[in-house]
mmCIF file of C-alpha atoms in Angstrom:
data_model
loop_
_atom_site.group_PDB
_atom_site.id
_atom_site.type_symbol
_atom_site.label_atom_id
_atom_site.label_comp_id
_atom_site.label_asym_id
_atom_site.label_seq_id
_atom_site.Cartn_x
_atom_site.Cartn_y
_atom_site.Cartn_z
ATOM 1 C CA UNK N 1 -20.380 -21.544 0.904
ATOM 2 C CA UNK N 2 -17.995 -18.450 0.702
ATOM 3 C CA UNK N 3 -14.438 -19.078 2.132
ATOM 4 C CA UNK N 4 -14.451 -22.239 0.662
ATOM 5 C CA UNK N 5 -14.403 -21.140 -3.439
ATOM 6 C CA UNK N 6 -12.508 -17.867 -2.485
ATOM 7 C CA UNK N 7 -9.819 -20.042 -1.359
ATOM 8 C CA UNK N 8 -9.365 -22.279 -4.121
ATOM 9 C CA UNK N 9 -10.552 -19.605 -7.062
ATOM 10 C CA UNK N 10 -13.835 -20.213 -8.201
ATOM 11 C CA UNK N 11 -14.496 -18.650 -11.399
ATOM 12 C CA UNK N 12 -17.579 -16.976 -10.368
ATOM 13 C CA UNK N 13 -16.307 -14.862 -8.147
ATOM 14 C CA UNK N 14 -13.857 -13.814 -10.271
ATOM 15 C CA UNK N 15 -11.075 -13.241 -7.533
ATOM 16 C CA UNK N 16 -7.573 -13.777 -7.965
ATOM 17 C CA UNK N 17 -6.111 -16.762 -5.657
ATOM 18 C CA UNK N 18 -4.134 -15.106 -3.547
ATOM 19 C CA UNK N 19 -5.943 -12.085 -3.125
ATOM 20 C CA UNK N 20 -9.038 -13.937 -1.868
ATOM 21 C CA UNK N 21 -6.754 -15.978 0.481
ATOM 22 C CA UNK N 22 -5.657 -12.716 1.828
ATOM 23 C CA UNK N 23 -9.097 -11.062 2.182
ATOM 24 C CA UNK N 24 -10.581 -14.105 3.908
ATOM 25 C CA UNK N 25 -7.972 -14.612 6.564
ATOM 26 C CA UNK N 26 -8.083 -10.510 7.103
ATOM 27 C CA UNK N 27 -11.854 -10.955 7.755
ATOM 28 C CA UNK N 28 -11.461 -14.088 10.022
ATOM 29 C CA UNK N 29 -8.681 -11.908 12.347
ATOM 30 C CA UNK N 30 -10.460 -8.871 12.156
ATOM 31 C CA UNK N 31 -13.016 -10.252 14.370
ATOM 32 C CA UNK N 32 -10.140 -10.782 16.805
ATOM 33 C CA UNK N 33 -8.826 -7.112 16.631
ATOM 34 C CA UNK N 34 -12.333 -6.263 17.444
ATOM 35 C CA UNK N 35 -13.157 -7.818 20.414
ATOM 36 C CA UNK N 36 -9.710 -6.996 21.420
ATOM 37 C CA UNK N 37 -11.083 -3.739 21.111
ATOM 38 C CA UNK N 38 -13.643 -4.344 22.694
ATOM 39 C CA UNK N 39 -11.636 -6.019 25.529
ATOM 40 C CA UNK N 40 -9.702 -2.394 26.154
ATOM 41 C CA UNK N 41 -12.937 -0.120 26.654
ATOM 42 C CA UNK N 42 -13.672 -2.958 29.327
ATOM 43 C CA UNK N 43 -10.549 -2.231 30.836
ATOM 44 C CA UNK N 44 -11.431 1.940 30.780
ATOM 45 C CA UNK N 45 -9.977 2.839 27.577
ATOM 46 C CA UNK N 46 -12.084 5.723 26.011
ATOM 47 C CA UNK N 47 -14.205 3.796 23.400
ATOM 48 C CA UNK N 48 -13.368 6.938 20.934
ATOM 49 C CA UNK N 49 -9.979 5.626 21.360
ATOM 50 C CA UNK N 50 -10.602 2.002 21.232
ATOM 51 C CA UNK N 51 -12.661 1.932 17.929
ATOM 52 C CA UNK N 52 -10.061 4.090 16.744
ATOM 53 C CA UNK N 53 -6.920 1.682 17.795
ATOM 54 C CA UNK N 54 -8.833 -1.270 15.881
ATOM 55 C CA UNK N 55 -9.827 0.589 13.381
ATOM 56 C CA UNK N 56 -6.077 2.301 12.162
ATOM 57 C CA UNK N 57 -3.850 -1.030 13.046
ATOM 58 C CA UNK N 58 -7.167 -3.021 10.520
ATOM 59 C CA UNK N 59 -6.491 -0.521 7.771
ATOM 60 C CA UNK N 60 -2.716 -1.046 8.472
ATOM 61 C CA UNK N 61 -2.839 -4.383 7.635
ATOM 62 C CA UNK N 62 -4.817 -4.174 4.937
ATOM 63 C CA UNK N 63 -2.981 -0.889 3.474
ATOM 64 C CA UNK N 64 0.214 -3.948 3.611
ATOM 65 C CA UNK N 65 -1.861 -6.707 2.409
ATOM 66 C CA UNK N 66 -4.335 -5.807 0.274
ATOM 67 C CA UNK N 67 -3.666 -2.307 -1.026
ATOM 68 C CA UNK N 68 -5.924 -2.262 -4.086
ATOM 69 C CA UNK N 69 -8.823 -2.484 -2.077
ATOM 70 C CA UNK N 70 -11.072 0.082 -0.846
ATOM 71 C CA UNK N 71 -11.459 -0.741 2.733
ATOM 72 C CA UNK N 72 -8.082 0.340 4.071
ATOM 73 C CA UNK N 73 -8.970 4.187 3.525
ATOM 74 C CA UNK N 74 -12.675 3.559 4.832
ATOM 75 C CA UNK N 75 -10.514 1.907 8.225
ATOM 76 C CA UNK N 76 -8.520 4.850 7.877
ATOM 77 C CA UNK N 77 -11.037 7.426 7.958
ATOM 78 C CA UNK N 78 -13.063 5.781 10.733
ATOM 79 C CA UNK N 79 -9.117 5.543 13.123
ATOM 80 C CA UNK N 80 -8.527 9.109 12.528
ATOM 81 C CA UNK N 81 -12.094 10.284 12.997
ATOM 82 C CA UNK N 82 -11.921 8.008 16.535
ATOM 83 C CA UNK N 83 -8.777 9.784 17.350
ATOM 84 C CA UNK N 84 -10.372 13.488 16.435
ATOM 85 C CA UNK N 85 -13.086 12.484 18.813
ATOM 86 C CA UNK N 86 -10.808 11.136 21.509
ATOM 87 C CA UNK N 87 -8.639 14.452 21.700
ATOM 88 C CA UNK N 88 -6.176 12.866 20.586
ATOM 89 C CA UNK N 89 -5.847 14.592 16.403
ATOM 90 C CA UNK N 90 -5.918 18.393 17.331
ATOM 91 C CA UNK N 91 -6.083 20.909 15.028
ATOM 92 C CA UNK N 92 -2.551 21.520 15.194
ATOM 93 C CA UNK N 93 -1.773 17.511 13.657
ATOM 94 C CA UNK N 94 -4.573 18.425 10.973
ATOM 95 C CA UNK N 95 -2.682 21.559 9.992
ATOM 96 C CA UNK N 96 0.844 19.858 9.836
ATOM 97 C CA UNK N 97 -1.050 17.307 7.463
ATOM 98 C CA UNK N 98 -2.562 19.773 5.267
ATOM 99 C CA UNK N 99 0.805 21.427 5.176
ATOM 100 C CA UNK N 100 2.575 18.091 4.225
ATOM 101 C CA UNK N 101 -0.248 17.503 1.693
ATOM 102 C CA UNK N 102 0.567 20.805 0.565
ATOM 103 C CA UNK N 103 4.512 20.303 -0.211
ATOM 104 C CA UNK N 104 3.355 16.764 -1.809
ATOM 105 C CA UNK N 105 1.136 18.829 -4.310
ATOM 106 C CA UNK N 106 3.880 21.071 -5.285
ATOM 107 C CA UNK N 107 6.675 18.308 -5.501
ATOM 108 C CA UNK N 108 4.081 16.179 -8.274
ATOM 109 C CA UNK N 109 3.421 19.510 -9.704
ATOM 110 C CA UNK N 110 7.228 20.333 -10.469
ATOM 111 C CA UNK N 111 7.403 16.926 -11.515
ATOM 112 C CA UNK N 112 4.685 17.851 -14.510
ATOM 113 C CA UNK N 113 7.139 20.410 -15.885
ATOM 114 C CA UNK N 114 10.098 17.894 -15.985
ATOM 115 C CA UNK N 115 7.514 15.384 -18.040
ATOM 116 C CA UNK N 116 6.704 18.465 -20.482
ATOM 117 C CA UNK N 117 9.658 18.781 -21.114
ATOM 118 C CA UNK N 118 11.163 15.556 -21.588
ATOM 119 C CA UNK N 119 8.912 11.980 -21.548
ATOM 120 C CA UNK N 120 6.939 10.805 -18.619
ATOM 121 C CA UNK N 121 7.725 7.289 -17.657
ATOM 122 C CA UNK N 122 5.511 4.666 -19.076
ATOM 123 C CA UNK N 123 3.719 3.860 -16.274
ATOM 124 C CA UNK N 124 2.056 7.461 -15.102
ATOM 125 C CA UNK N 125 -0.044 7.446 -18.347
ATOM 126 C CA UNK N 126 -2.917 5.146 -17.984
ATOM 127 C CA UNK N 127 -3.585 2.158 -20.027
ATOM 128 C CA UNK N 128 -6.172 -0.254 -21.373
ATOM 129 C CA UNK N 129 -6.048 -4.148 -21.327
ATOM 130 C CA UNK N 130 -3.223 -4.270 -24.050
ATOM 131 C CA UNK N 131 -0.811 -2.054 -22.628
ATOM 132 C CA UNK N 132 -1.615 0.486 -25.041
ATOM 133 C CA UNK N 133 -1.708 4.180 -23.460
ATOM 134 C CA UNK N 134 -5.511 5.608 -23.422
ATOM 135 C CA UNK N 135 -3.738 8.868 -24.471
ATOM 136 C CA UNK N 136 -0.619 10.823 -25.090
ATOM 137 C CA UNK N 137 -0.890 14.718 -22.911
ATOM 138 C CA UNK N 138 0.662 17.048 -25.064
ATOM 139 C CA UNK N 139 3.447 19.689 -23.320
ATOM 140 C CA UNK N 140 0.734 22.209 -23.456
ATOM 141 C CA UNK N 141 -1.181 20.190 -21.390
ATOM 142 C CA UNK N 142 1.130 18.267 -18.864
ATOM 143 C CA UNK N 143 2.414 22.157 -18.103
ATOM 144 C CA UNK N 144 -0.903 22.938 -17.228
ATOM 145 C CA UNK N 145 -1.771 19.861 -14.896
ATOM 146 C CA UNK N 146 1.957 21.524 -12.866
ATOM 147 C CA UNK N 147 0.380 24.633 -13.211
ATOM 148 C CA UNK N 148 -2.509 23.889 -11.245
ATOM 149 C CA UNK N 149 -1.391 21.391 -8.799
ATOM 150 C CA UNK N 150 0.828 24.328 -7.817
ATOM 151 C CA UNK N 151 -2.013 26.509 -7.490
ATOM 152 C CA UNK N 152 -3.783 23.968 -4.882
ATOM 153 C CA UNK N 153 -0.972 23.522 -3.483
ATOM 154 C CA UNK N 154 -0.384 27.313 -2.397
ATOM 155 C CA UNK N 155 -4.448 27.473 -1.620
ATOM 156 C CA UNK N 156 -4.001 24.694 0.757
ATOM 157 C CA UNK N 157 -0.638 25.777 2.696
ATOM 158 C CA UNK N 158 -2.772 29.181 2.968
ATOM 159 C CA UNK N 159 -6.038 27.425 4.315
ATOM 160 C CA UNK N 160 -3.683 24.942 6.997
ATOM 161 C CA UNK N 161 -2.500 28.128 8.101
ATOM 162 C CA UNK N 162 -5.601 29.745 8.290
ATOM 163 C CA UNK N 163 -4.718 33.052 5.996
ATOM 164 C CA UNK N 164 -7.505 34.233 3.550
ATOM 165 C CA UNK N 165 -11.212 34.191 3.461
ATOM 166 C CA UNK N 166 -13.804 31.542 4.477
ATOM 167 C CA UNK N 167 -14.616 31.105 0.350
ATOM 168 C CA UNK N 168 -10.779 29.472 0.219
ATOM 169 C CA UNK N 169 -11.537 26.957 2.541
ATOM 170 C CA UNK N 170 -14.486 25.918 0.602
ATOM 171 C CA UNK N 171 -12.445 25.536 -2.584
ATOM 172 C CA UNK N 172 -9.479 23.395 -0.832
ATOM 173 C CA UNK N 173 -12.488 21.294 0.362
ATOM 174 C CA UNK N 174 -13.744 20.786 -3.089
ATOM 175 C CA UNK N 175 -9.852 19.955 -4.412
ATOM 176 C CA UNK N 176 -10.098 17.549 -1.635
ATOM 177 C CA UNK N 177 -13.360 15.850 -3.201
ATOM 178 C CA UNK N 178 -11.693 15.969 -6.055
ATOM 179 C CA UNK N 179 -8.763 13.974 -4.876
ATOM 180 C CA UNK N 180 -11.105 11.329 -3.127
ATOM 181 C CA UNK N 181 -12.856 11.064 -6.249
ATOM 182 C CA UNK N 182 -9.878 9.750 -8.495
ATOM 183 C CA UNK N 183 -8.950 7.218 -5.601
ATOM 184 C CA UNK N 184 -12.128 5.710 -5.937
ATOM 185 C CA UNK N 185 -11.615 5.281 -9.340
ATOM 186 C CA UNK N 186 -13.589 5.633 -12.682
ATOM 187 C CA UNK N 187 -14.220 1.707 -12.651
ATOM 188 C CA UNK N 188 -11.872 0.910 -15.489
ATOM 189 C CA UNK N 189 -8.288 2.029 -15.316
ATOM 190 C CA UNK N 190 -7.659 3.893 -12.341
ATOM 191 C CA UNK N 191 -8.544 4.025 -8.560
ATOM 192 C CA UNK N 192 -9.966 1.504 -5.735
ATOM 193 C CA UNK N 193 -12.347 0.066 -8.543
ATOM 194 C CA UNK N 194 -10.626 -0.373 -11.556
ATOM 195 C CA UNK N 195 -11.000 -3.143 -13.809
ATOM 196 C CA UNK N 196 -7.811 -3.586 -15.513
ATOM 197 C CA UNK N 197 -5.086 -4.444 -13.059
ATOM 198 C CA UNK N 198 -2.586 -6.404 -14.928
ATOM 199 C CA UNK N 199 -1.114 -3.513 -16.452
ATOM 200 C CA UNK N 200 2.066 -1.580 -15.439
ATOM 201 C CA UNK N 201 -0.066 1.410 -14.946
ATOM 202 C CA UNK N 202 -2.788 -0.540 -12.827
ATOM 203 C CA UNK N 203 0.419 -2.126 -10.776
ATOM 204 C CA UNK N 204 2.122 1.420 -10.281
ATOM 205 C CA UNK N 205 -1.711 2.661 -9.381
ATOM 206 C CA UNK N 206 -1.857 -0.253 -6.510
ATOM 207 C CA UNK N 207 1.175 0.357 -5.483
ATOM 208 C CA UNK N 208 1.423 4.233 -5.193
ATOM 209 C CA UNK N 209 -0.465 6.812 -7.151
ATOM 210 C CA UNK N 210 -3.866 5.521 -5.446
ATOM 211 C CA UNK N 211 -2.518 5.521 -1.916
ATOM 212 C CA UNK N 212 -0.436 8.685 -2.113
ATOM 213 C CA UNK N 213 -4.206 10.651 -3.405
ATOM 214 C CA UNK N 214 -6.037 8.670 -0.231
ATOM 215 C CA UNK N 215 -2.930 10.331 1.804
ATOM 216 C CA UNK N 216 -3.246 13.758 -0.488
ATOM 217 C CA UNK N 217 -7.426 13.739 -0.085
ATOM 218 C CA UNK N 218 -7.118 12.953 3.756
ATOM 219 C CA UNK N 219 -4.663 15.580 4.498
ATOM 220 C CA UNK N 220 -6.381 18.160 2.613
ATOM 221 C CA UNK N 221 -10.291 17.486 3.759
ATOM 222 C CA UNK N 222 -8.376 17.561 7.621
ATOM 223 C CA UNK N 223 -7.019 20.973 6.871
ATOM 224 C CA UNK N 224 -9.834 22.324 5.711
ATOM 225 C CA UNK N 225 -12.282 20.909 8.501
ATOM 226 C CA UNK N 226 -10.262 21.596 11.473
ATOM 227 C CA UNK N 227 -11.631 24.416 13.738
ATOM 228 C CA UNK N 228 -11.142 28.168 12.040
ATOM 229 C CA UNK N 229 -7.653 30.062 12.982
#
């Protein structure tokens, strides 16, 4: 009733061949990574650890696989919080992410001044179904995009290393919403549940820009969560 039109394209689901091919056969071994996983806390691996093992190799595959869908950061989220829980992600990992997260922010943001200054590649600028851009960012404005990522970039290397007051943290925390926020997407031309994704902008979104915010958004919220000092 379901594998059945996925794999040969049913038009009511509306799911491209070989992406439905791909989801169903993840699905059908999934199962097998998780009584694998179950197999290990049988065997007296901490089940913090186990969940977290199934959980980061299943959004590994899918990050591979299927990297416009939303799943792989949900798998990814539920590894690393298994891994927080089984001592194994101390505060000192989370503060080398935020600080990674941190030079990331600053390298896009010096990027923004190169684009004000000269022309940003076709495919940053998002587009609708024709391949016509949604909008053309003046200089003024692609300077001030660099200006702030800069900004949050210096407010998160100062939270990861734990200078400054509480109300800092609080803001980094709400530039990592942010950041979560545009990988989910605005349903249409950008994120995990966009519509449009025949476009070189919605190719260069699956490929990159949406996993690099999951990354950004992850190593930020870490920072920012891990235990004061």
């Amino acid at each position: 009733m379901v594998m059945r039109p996925l794999l040969r394209q049913d038009p009511r689901f509306g799911l491209p061949r070989r992406f439905g091919q791909r989801l169903v056969r993840f699905g059908w071994h999934a199962a097998s990574l998780a009584w694998l996983g179950l197999a290990a806390t049988q065997l007296g691996l901490p089940v913090a650890l186990s969940v977290a093992g199934v959980a980061l190799v299943s959004g590994a595959v899918m990050l591979v696989f299927l990297r416009g869908h939303f799943a792989w950061p949900l798998f990814l989220v539920v590894g690393l919080a298994g891994l927080r829980e089984g001592g194994v992600l101390g505060d000192d990992l989370l503060r080398g992410g935020g600080l990674a997260a941190a030079v990331v922010l600053a390298l896009i943001g010096g990027l923004h001044f190169i684009w004000a200054a000269s022309r940003p590649p076709a495919n940053v600028i998002p587009t609708g179904k024709d391949g016509a851009p949604l909008f053309v960012p003046p200089p003024w404005m692609t300077v001030s995009v660099g200006v702030a990522l800069l900004a949050f970039a210096g407010l998160v290397t100062a939270v990861s290393l734990g200078v400054g007051p509480q109300a800092m943290r609080w803001l980094a925390l709400a530039g990592g919403a942010v950041l979560a926020l545009r990988a989910i997407g605005d349903g249409r031309v950008a994120g995990f549940t966009k519509s449009v994704r025949d476009t070189a902008f919605a190719r260069a979104d699956d490929l990159l820009y949406t996993p690099l915010v999951t990354a950004l958004a992850l190593g930020v919220i870490g920072a920012c969560l891990r235990a004061p000092g």
